[in-house]
Short mmCIF file of C-alpha atoms (C1' of nucleotides) in Angstrom, two decimals:
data_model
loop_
_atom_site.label_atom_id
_atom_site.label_comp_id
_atom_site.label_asym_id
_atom_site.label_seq_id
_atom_site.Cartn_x
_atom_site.Cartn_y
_atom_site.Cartn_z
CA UNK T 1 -4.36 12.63 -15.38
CA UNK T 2 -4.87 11.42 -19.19
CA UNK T 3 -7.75 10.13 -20.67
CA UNK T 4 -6.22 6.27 -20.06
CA UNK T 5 -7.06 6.49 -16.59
CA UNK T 6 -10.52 7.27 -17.34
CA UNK T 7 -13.53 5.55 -20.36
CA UNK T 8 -13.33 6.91 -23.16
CA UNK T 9 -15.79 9.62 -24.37
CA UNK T 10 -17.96 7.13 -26.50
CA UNK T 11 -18.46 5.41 -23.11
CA UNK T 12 -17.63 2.46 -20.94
CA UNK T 13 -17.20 -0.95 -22.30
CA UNK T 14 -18.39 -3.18 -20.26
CA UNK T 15 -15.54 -5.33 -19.77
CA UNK T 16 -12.74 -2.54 -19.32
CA UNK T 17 -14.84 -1.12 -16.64
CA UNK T 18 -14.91 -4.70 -14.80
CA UNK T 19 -11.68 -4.89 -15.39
CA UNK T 20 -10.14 -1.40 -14.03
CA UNK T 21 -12.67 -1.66 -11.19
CA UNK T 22 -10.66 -5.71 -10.62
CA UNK T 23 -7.70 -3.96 -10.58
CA UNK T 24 -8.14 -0.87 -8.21
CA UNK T 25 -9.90 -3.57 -5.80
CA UNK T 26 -6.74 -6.09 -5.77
CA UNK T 27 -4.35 -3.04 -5.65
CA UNK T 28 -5.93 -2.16 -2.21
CA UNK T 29 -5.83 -5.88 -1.38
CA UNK T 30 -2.40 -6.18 -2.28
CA UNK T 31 -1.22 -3.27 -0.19
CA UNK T 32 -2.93 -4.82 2.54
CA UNK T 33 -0.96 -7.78 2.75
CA UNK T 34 1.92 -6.58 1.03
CA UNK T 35 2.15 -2.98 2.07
CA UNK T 36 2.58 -0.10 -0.34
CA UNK T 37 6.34 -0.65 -1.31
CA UNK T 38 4.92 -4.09 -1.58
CA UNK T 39 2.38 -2.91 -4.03
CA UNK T 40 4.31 -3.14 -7.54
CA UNK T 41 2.84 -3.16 -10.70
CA UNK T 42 4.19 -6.48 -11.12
CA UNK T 43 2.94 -7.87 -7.91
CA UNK T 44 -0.68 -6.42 -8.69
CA UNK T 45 -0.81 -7.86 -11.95
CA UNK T 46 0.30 -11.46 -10.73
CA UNK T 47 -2.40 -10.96 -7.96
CA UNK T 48 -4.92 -10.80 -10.93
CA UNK T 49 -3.22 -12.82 -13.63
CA UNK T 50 -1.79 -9.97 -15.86
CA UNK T 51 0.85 -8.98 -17.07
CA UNK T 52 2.32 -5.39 -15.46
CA UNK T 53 2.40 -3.61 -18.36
CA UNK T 54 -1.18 -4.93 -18.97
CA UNK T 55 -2.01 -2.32 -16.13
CA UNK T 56 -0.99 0.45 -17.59
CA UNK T 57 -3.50 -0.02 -20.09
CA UNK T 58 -6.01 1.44 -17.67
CA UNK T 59 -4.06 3.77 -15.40
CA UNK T 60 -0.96 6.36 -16.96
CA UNK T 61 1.23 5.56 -14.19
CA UNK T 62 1.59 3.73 -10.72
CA UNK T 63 0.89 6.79 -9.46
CA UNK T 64 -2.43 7.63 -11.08
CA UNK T 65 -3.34 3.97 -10.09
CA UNK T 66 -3.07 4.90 -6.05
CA UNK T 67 -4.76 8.20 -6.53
CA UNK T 68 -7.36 6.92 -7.97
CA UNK T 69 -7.93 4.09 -5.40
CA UNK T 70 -7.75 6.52 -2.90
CA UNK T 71 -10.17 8.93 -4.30
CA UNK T 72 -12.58 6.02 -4.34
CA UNK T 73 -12.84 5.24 -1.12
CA UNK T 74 -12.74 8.90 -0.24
CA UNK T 75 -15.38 9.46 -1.64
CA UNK T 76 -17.41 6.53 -0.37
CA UNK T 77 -16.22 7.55 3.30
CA UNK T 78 -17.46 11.17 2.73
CA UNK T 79 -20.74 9.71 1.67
CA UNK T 80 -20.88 7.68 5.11
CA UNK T 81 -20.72 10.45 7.01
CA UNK T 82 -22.50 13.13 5.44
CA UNK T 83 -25.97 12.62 6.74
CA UNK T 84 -24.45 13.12 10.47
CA UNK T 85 -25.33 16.84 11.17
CA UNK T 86 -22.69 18.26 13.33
CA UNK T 87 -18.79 19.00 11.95
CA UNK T 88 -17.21 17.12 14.98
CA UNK T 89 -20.14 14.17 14.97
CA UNK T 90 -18.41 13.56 11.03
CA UNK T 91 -15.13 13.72 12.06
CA UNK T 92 -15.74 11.52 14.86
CA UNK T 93 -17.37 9.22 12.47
CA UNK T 94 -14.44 9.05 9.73
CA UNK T 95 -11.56 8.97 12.48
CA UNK T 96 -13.45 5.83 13.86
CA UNK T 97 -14.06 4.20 10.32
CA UNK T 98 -10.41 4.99 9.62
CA UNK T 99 -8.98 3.41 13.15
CA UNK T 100 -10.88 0.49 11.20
CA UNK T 101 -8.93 0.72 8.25
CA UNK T 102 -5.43 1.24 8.65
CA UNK T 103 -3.98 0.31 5.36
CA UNK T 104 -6.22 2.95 3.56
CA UNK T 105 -4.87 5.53 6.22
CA UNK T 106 -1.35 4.44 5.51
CA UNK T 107 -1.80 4.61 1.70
CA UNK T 108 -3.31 8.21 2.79
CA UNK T 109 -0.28 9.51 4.25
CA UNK T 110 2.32 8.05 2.50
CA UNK T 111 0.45 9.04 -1.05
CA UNK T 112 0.38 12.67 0.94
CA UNK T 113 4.04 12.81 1.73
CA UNK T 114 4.79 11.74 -1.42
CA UNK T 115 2.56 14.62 -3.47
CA UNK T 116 4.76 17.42 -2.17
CA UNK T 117 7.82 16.27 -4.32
CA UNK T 118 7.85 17.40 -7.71
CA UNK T 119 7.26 14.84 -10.19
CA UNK T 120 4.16 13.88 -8.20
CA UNK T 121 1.90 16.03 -10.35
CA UNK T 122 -1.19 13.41 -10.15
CA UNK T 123 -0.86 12.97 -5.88
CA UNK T 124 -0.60 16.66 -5.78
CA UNK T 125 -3.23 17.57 -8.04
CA UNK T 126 -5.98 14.80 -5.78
CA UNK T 127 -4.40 16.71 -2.66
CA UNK T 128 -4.58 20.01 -3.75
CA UNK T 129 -8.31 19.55 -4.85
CA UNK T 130 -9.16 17.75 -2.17
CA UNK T 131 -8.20 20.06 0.22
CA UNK T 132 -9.47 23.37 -1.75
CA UNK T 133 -12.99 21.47 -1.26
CA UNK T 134 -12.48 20.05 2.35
CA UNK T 135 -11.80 24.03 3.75
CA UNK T 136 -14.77 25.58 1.55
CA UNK T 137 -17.26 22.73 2.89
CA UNK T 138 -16.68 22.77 6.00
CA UNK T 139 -16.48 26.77 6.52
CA UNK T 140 -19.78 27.11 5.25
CA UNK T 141 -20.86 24.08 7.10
CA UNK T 142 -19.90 25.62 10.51
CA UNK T 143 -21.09 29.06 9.88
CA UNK T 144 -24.28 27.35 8.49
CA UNK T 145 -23.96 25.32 12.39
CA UNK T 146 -23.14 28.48 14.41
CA UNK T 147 -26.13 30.58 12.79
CA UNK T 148 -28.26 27.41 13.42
CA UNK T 149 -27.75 27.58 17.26
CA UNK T 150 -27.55 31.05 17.45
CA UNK T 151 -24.18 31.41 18.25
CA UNK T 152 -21.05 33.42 17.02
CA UNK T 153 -17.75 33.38 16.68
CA UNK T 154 -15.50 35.94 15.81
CA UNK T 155 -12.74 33.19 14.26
CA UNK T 156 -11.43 32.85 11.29
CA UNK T 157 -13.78 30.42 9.87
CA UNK T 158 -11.66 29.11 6.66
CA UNK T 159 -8.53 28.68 9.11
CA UNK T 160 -10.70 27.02 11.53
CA UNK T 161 -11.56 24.60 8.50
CA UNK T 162 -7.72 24.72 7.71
CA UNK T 163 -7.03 23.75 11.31
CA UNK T 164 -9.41 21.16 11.45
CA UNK T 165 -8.01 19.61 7.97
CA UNK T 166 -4.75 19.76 9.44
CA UNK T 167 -5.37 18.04 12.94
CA UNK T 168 -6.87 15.30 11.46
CA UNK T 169 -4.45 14.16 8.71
CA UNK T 170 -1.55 14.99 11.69
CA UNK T 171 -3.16 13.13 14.08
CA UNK T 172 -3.72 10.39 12.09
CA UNK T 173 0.24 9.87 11.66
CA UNK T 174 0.81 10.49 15.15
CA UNK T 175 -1.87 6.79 15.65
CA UNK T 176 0.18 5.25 12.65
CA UNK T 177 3.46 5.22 14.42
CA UNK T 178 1.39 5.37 18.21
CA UNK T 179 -2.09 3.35 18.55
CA UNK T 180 -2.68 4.66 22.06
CA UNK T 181 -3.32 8.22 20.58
CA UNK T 182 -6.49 8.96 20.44
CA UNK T 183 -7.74 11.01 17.36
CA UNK T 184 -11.54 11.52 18.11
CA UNK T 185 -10.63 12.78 21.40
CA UNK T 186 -8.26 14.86 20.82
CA UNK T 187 -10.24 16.47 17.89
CA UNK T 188 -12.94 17.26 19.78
CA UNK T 189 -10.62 19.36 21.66
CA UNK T 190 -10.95 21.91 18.83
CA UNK T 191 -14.52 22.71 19.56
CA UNK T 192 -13.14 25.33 21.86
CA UNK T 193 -11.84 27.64 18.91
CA UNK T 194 -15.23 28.48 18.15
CA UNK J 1 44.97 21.25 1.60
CA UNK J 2 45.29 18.85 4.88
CA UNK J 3 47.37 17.23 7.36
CA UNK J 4 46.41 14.01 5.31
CA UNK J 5 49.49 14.45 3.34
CA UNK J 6 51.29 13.01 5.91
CA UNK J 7 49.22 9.76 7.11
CA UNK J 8 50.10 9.00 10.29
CA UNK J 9 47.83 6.90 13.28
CA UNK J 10 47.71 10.71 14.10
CA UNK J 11 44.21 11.94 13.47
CA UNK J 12 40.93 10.94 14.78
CA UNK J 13 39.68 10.93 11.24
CA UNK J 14 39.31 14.28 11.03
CA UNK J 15 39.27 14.10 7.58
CA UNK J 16 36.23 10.91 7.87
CA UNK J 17 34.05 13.34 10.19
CA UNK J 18 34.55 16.29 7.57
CA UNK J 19 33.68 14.82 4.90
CA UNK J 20 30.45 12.93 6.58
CA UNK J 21 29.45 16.58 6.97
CA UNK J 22 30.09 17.11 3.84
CA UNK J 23 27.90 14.80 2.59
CA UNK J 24 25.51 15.97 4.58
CA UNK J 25 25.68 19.49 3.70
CA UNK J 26 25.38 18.50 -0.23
CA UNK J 27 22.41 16.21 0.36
CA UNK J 28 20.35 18.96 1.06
CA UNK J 29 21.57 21.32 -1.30
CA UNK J 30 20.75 18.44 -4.40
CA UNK J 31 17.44 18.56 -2.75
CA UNK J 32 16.94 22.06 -3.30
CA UNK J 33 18.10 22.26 -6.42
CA UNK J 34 16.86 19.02 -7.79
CA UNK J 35 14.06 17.19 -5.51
CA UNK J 36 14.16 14.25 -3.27
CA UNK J 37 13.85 11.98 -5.76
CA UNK J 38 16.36 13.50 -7.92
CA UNK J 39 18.82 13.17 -5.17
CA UNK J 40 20.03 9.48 -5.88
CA UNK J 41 23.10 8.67 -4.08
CA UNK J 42 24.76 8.57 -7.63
CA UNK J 43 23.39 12.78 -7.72
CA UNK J 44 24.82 13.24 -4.38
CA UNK J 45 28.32 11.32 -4.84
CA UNK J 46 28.37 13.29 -8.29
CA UNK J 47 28.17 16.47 -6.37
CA UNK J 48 31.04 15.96 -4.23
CA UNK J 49 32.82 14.08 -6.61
CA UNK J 50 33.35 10.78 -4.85
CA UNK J 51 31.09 7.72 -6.32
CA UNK J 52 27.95 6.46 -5.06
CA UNK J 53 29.56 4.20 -3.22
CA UNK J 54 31.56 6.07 -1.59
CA UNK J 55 28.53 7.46 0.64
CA UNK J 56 27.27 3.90 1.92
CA UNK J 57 30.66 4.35 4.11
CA UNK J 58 29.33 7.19 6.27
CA UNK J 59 25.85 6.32 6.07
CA UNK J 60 24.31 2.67 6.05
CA UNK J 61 21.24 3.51 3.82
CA UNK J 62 19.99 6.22 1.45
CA UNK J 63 16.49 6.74 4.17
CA UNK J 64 19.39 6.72 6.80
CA UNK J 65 21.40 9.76 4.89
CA UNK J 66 18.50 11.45 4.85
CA UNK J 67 17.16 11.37 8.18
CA UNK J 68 20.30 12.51 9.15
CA UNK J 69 19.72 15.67 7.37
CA UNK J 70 16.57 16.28 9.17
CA UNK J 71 17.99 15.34 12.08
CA UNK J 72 20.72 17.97 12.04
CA UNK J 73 18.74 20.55 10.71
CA UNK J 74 15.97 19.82 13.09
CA UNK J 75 18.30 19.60 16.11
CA UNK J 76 19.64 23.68 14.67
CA UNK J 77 15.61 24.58 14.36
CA UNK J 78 14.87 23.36 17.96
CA UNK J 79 17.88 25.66 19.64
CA UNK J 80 16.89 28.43 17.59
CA UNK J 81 13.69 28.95 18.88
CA UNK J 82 13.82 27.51 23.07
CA UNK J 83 14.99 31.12 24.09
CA UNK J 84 11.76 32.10 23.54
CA UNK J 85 9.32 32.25 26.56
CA UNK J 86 6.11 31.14 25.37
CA UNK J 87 5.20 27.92 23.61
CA UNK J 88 2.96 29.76 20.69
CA UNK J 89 6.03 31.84 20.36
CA UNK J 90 8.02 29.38 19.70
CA UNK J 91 5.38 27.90 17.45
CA UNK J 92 5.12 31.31 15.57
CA UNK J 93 9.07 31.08 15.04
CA UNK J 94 9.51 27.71 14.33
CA UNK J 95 6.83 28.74 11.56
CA UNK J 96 8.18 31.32 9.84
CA UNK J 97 11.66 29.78 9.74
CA UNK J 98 10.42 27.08 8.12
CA UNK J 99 8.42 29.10 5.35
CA UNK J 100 12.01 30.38 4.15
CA UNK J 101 13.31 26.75 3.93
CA UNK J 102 10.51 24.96 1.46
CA UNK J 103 13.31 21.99 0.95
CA UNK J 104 13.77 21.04 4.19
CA UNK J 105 10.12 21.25 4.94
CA UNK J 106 9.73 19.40 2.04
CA UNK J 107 12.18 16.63 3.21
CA UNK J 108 10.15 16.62 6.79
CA UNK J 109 7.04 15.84 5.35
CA UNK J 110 8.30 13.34 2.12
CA UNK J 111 10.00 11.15 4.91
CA UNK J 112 7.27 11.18 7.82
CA UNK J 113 4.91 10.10 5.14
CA UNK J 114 7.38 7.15 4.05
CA UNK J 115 7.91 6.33 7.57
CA UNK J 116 4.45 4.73 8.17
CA UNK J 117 5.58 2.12 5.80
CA UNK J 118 6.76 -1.05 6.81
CA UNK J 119 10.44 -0.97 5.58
CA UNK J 120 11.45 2.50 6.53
CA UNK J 121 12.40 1.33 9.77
CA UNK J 122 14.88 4.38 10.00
CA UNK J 123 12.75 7.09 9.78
CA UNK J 124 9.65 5.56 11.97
CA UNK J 125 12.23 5.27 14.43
CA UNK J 126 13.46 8.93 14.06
CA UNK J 127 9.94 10.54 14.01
CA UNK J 128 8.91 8.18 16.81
CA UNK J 129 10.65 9.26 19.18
CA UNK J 130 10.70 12.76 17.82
CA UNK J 131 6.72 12.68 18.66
CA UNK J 132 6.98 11.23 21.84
CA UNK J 133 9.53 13.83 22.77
CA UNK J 134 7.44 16.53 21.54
CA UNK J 135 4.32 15.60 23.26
CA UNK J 136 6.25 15.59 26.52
CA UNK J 137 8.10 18.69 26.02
CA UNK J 138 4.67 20.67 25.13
CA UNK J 139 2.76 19.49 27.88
CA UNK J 140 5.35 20.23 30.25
CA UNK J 141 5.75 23.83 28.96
CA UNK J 142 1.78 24.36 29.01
CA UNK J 143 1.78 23.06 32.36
CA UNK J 144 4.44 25.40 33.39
CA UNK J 145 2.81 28.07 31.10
CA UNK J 146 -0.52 28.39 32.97
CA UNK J 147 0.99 28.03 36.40
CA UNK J 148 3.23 30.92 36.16
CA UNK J 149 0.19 33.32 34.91
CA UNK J 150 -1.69 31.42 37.52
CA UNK J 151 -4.43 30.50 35.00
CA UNK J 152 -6.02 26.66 35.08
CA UNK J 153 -7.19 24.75 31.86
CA UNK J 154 -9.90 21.34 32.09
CA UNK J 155 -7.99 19.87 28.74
CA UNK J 156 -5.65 17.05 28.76
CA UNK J 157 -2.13 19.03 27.98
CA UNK J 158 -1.20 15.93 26.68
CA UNK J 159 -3.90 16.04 24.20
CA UNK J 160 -3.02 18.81 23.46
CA UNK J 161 0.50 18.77 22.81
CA UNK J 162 -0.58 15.78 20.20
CA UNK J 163 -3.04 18.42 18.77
CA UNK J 164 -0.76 21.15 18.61
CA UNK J 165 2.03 19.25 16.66
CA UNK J 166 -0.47 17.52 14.20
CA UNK J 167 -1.88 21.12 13.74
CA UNK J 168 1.90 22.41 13.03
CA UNK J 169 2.65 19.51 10.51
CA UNK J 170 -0.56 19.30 8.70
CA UNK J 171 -1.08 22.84 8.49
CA UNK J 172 3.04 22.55 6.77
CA UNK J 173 1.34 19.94 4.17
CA UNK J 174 -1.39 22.33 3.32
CA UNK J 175 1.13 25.44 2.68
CA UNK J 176 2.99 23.27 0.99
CA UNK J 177 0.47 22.58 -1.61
CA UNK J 178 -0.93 26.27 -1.48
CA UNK J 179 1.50 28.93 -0.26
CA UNK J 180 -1.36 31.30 0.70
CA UNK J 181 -1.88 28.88 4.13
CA UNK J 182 -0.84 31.16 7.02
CA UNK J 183 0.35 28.33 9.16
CA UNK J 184 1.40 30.95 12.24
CA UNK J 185 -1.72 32.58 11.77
CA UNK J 186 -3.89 29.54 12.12
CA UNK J 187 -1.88 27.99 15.18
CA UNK J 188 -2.67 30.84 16.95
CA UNK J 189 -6.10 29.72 17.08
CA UNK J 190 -4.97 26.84 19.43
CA UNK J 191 -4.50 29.12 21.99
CA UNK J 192 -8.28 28.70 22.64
CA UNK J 193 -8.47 25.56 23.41
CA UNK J 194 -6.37 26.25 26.94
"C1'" DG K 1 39.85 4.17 7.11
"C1'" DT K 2 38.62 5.70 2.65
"C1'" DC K 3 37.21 4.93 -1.74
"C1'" DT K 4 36.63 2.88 -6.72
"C1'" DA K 5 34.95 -0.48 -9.70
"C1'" DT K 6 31.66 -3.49 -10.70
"C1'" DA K 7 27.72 -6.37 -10.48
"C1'" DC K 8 22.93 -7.73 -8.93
"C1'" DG K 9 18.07 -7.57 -8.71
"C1'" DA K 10 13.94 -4.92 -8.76
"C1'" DA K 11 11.42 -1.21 -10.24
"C1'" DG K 12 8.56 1.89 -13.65
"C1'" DA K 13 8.26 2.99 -18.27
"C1'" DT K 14 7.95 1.94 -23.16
"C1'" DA K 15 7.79 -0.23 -28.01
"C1'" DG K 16 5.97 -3.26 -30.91
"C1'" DA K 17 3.96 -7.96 -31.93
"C1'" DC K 18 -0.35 -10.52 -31.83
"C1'" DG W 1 -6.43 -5.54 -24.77
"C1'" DT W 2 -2.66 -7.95 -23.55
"C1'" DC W 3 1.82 -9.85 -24.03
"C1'" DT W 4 7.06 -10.22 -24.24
"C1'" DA W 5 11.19 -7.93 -24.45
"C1'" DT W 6 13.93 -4.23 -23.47
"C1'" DC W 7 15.58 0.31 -21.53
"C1'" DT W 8 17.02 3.07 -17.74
"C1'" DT W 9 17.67 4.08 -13.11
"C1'" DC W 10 17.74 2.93 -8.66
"C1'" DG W 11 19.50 1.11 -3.89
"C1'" DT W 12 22.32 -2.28 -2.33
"C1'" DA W 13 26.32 -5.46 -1.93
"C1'" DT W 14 31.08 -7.07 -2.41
"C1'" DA W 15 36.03 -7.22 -3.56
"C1'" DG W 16 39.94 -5.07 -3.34
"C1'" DA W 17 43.25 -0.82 -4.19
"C1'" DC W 18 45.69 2.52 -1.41
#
DNA sequence: GTCTATACGAAGATAGAC
DNA sequence: GTCTATCTTCGTATAGAC
C-alpha cells in the first residue's frame, strides 16, 4: 500500500478524511446493489458525483480501495465480538452477523480468491496479515480457555486455530452458493478436536 | 501431419476434438507460467498460434475455458485417489497432490472465489454441484466407514462432510498464502470429530 | 467446421490542465 | 483536489474466407 491510501504524515485534513471515509461507504453501497463486478471506479464515482480518476486520489488502485473497505468492517466485526468469552460463542457470533450481511461476505471471498494471483500484492498482503494474526489469537485464546477449565488437550493448538480459520471462510462459500448450510452448526462441530 | 489433407465428410472432427484439448492443455500451462490474469485469450491463442478468436469456437466464454480446465483436471484428481480405502486417506492424497500443482490449486481457488459473483454463472454452476456432490459422497463413505469398523458417531455426517471440504479448501487458501500450512496434517485433526 | 480479421464497449491506469 | 482526455488491454461479437 502507498502513502495515497492513507493521511499524510502532517495529519488528516479534515475534508479528505470526509471524503475517503464518503467513498469507502458508497463503494460498499454500490457493491450492494450493483455487485462487485458492478463496483467500477466509474460507477462509484457517479454514485458520489466524481469523477473516477478523482478516486484514485485517495486509494493507489481499485484494489487497495476493496481492501481497505474490507479491513474496516473487519475490524469493527472483531470488535463486536470480542467481549464474548468463549472461541466458539465468537464464531457463532460473527457467522450470525455475517448470514446478516451477505454482500460483505461476498466481497470477502471473492477479494480472497482473488489475493492468491500474483499481481494482487495489496489483497494478499490484508490476507496474509490477517490470517498470521487470526491463528496466533486464537491459539493463545484456547490454551488460555483450556487452562481456564482445567482441561487439556494434546492437539496441535496453532492447527486447531488453522482449522478453525479454514472452516469458517470454507463454510462460508459453501452458504454463498447454498443458504440451507448451516455455518454455526457445523462449526461447533469442531469443539470435538479439543 | 493428418488425415486433414484429404477433407472428406470422413472424420468426426477428429481434428476439432484435438485441438479443443489442445487448448485446454495450453490454458493451464500459460497459467503456470504466467498467472490467471496473464492468461488472456489473446496469451492463450498466442501460444498455440491460432488468434483469440479462434478459442471462442471450442469454448463459449473465457470463465467457461477455464472451468473446463478444472474440470478435467479435477475429474483426473478424483480417480486418482478413490482406490484408496479410507476417506482421510484419500484426503491425505488428494493433499499432497495438490501441494505439487500450486497452478491448478491456484486456478481452484481464483475461480470459486469469482463464482459467488453474480455474473459468473459458469463457475457457480460448476462448484455447485461439485459441493453438493461432495457432501453426498463424504457422508456416504463416513457412513459406510464407521459401519464396517462397527463404530457409531452422534454428528450429522452431513455436517460433516460440509466441514470436512470447507476445512480442505480453506486450509488450500491458507498454504497458499504461507507454504509452511500442513494442510494433511491439520485435516487429520477432523478425524476427532467422528 | 475451422479460423482470421476486425470492431465495439468497458475497464483500470495515467498525464497534465485548472 | 478534481477534471478531461487518452492509453492499453480486455472479453465479446460479427462477417466472411476456406
Amino acid at each position: 500500500m502507498s502513502s495515497s491510501d492513507t493521511p499524510g504524515p502532517r495529519g488528516p485534513y479534515a475534508k479528505g478524511v470526509q471524503r475517503r471515509q464518503e467513498i469507502l461507504d458508497q463503494t460498499l453501497e454500490v457493491i450492494e446493489s450493483r455487485g462487485i463486478d458492478g463496483a467500477s471506479l466509474r460507477a462509484i464515482g457517479e454514485a458520489i458525483g466524481v469523477s473516477h480518476a478523482a478516486l484514485r486520489h485517495y486509494f493507489s488502485s481499485r484494489e487497495a480501495l476493496l481492501v481497505e473497505v474490507l479491513r474496516q468492517r473487519d475490524q469493527e466485526s472483531v470488535r463486536a465480538v470480542e467481549h464474548l468469552p468463549g472461541v466458539f460463542d465468537r464464531l457463532t457470533a460473527s457467522a450470525n452477523d455475517n448470514v446478516r450481511e451477505p454482500a460483505l461476505v461476498t466481497l470477502y471471498t471473492t477479494l480472497l480468491g482473488a489475493s492468491v494471483e500474483s499481481g494482487n500484492e495489496t489483497a494478499r498482503d490484508f490476507f496474509s496479515a490477517r490470517f498470521e494474526q487470526a491463528r496466533t489469537d486464537f491459539a493463545t485464546l484456547l490454551r488460555d480457555e483450556l487452562a481456564a477449565s482445567g482441561r487439556h488437550s494434546d492437539a496441535d493448538l496453532d492447527q486447531v486455530a488453522s482449522l478453525i480459520i479454514a472452516a469458517f471462510d470454507g463454510l462460508q462459500v459453501q452458504w454463498l452458493l447454498d443458504r440451507r448450510i448451516d455455518i454455526a452448526g457445523t462449526l461447533r462441530l469442531l469443539e470435538r478436536v479439543l
